[in-house]
PDB file of C-alpha atoms in Angstrom:
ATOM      1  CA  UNK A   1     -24.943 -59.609  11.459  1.00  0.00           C
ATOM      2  CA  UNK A   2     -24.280 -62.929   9.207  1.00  0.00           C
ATOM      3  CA  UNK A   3     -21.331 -63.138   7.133  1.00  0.00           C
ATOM      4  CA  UNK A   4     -22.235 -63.709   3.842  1.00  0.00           C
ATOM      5  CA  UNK A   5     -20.535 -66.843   2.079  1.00  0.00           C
ATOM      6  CA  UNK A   6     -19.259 -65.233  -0.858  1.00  0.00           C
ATOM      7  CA  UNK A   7     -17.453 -62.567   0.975  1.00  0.00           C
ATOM      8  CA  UNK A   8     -15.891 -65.082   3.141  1.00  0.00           C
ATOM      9  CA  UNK A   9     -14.763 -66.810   0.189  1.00  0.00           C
ATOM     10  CA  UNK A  10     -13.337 -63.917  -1.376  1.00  0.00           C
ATOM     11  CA  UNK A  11     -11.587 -63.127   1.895  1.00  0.00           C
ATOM     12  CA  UNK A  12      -9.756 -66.594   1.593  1.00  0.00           C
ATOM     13  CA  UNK A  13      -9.003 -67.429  -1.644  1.00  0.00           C
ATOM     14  CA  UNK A  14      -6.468 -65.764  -3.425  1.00  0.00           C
ATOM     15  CA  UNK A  15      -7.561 -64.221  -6.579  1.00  0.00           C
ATOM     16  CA  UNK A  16      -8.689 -66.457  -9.774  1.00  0.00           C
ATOM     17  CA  UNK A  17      -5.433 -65.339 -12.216  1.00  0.00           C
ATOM     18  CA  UNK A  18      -3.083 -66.445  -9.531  1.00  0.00           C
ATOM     19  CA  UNK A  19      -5.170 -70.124  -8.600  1.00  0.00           C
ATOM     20  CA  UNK A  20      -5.179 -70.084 -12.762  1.00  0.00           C
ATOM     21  CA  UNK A  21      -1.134 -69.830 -12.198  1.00  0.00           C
ATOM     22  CA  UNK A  22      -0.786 -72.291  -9.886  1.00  0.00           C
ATOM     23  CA  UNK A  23      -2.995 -75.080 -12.297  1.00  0.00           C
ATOM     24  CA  UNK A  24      -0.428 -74.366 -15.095  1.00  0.00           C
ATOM     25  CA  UNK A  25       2.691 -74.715 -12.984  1.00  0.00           C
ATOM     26  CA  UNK A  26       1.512 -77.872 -11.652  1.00  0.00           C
ATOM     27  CA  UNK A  27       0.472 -79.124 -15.161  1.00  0.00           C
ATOM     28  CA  UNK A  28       3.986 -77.809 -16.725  1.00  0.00           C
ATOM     29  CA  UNK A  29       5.597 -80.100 -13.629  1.00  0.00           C
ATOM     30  CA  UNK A  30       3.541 -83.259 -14.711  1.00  0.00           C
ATOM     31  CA  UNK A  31       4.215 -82.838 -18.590  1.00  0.00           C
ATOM     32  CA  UNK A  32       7.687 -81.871 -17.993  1.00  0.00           C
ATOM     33  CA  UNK A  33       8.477 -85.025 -15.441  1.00  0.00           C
ATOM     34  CA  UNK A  34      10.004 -88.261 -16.672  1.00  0.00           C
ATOM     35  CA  UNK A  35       8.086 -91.429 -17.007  1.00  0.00           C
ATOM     36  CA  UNK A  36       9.090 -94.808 -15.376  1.00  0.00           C
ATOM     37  CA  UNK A  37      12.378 -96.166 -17.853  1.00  0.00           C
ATOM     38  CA  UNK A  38      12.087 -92.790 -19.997  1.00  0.00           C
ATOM     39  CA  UNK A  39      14.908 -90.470 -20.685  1.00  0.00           C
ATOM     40  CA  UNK A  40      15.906 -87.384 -19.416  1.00  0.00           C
ATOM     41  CA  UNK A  41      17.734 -84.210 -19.234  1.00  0.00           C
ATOM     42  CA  UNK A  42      19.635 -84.183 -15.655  1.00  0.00           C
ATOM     43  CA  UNK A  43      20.406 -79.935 -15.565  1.00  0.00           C
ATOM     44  CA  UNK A  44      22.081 -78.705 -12.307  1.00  0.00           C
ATOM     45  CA  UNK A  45      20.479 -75.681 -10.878  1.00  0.00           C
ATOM     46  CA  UNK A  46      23.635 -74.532  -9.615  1.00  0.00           C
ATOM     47  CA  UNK A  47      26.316 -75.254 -11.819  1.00  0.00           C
ATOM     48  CA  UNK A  48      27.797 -78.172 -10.277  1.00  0.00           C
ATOM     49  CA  UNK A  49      30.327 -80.340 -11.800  1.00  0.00           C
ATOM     50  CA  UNK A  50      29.956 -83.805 -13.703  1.00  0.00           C
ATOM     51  CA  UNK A  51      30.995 -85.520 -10.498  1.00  0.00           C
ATOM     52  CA  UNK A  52      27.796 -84.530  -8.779  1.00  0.00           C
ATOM     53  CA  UNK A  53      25.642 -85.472 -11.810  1.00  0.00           C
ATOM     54  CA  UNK A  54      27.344 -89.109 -11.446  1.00  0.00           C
ATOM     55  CA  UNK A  55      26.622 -89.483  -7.874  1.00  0.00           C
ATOM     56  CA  UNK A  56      23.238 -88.842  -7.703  1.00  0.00           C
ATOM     57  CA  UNK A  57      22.717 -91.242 -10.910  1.00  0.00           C
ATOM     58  CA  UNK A  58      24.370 -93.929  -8.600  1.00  0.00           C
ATOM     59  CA  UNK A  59      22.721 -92.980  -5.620  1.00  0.00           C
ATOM     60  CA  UNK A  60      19.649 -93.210  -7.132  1.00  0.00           C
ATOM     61  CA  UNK A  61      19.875 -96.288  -9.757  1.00  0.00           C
ATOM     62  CA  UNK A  62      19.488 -93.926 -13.310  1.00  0.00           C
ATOM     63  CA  UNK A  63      21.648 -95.095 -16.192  1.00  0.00           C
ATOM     64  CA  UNK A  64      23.895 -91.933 -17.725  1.00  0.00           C
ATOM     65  CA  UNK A  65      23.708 -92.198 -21.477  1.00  0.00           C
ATOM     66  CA  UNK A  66      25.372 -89.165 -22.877  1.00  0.00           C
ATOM     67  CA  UNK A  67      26.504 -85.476 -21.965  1.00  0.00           C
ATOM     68  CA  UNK A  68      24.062 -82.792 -22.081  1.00  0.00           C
ATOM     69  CA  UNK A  69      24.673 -79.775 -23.822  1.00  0.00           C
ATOM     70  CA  UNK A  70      26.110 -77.617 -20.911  1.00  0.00           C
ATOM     71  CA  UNK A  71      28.808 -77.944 -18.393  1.00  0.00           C
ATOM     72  CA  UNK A  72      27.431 -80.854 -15.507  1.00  0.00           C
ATOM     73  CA  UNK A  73      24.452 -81.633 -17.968  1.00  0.00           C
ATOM     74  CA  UNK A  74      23.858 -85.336 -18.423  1.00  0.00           C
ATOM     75  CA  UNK A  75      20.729 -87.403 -20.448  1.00  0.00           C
ATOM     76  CA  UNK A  76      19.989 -89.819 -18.552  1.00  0.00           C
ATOM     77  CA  UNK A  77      17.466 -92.899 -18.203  1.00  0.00           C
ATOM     78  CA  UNK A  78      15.330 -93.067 -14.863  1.00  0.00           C
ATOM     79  CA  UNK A  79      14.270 -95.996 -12.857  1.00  0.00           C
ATOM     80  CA  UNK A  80      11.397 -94.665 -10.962  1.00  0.00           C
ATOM     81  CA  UNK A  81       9.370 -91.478 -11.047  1.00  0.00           C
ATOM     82  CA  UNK A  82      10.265 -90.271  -7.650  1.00  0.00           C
ATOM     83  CA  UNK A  83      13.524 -89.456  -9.244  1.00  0.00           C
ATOM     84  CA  UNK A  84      12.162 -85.998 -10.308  1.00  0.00           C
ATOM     85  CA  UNK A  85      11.994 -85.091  -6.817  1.00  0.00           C
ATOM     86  CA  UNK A  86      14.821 -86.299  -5.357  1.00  0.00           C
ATOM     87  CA  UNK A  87      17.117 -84.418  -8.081  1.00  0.00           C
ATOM     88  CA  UNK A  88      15.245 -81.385  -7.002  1.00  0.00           C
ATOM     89  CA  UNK A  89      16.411 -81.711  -3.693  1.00  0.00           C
ATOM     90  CA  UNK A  90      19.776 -82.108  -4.829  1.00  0.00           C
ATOM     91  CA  UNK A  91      19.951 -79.230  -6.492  1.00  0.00           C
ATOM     92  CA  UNK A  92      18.928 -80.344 -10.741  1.00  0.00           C
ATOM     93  CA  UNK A  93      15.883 -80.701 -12.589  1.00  0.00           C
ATOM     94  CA  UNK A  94      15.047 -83.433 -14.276  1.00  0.00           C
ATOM     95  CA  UNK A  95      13.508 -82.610 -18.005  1.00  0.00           C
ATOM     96  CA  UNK A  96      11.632 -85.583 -19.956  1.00  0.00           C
ATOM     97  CA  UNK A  97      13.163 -85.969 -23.347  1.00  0.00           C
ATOM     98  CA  UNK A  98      11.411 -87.900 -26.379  1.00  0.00           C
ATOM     99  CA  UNK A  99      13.399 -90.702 -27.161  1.00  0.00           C
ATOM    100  CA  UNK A 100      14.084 -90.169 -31.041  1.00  0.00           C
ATOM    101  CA  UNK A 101      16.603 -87.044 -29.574  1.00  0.00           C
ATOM    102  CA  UNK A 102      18.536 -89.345 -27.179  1.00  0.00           C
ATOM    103  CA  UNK A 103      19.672 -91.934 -30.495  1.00  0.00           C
ATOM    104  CA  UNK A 104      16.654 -94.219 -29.309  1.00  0.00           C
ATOM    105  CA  UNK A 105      15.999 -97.276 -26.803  1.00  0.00           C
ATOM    106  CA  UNK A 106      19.072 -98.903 -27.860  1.00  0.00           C
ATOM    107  CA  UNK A 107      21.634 -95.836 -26.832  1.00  0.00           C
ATOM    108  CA  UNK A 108      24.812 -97.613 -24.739  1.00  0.00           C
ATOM    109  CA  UNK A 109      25.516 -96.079 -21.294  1.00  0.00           C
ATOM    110  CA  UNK A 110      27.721 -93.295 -21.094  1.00  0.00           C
ATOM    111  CA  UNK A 111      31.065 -94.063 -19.913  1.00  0.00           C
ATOM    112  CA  UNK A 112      32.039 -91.927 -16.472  1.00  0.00           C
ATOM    113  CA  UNK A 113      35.677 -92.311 -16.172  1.00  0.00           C
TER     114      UNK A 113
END
């Protein structure tokens, strides 16, 4: 007896509300990602300290230019657009904010002493 393609296909794919899930997490990723020299919310996922927030900017070549609005929170400007990623893995997200929030392109870097 032949198997039949469409029951094949139903046996493989998941169901078409969760594949419509996974298209609007991945599009909320892209539109939520900084651009290339764009400005951005660094929030730690678990409430690490300023120090950590610091580090990472260093590590990975972003320029701090103010404290967020909570505890560890920093708005920063990124370099590259791998930098979404990499603050994942260390434990933040990285949220693009519009400029006009963040006192515009000509905002001084934060001091971190």
């Amino acid at each position: 007896m032949p198997l039949k393609i469409s029951t094949t296909l139903k046996r493989l794919l998941p169901s078409p509300l969760a594949l419509q899930g996974v298209v609007a997490v991945i599009a909320l990723a892209f539109a939520l990602s900084p651009a290339h020299g764009g400005t951005a919310l660094y929030l730690p996922l678990d409430g690490s300290d300023t120090a950590n927030a610091v580090a990472w900017s260093r590590q990975n070549g972003a320029r701090l230019l103010a404290p967020g609005p909570y505890d560890g929170a920093f708005i920063i400007r990124v370099n590259a657009s791998k930098d979404a990623l990499s603050a994942y893995s260390s434990g933040a997200l990285l949220i693009s904010v519009p400029e006009f929030l963040c006192g515009g392109p000509e905002t001084e870097t934060a001091k971190t002493s």
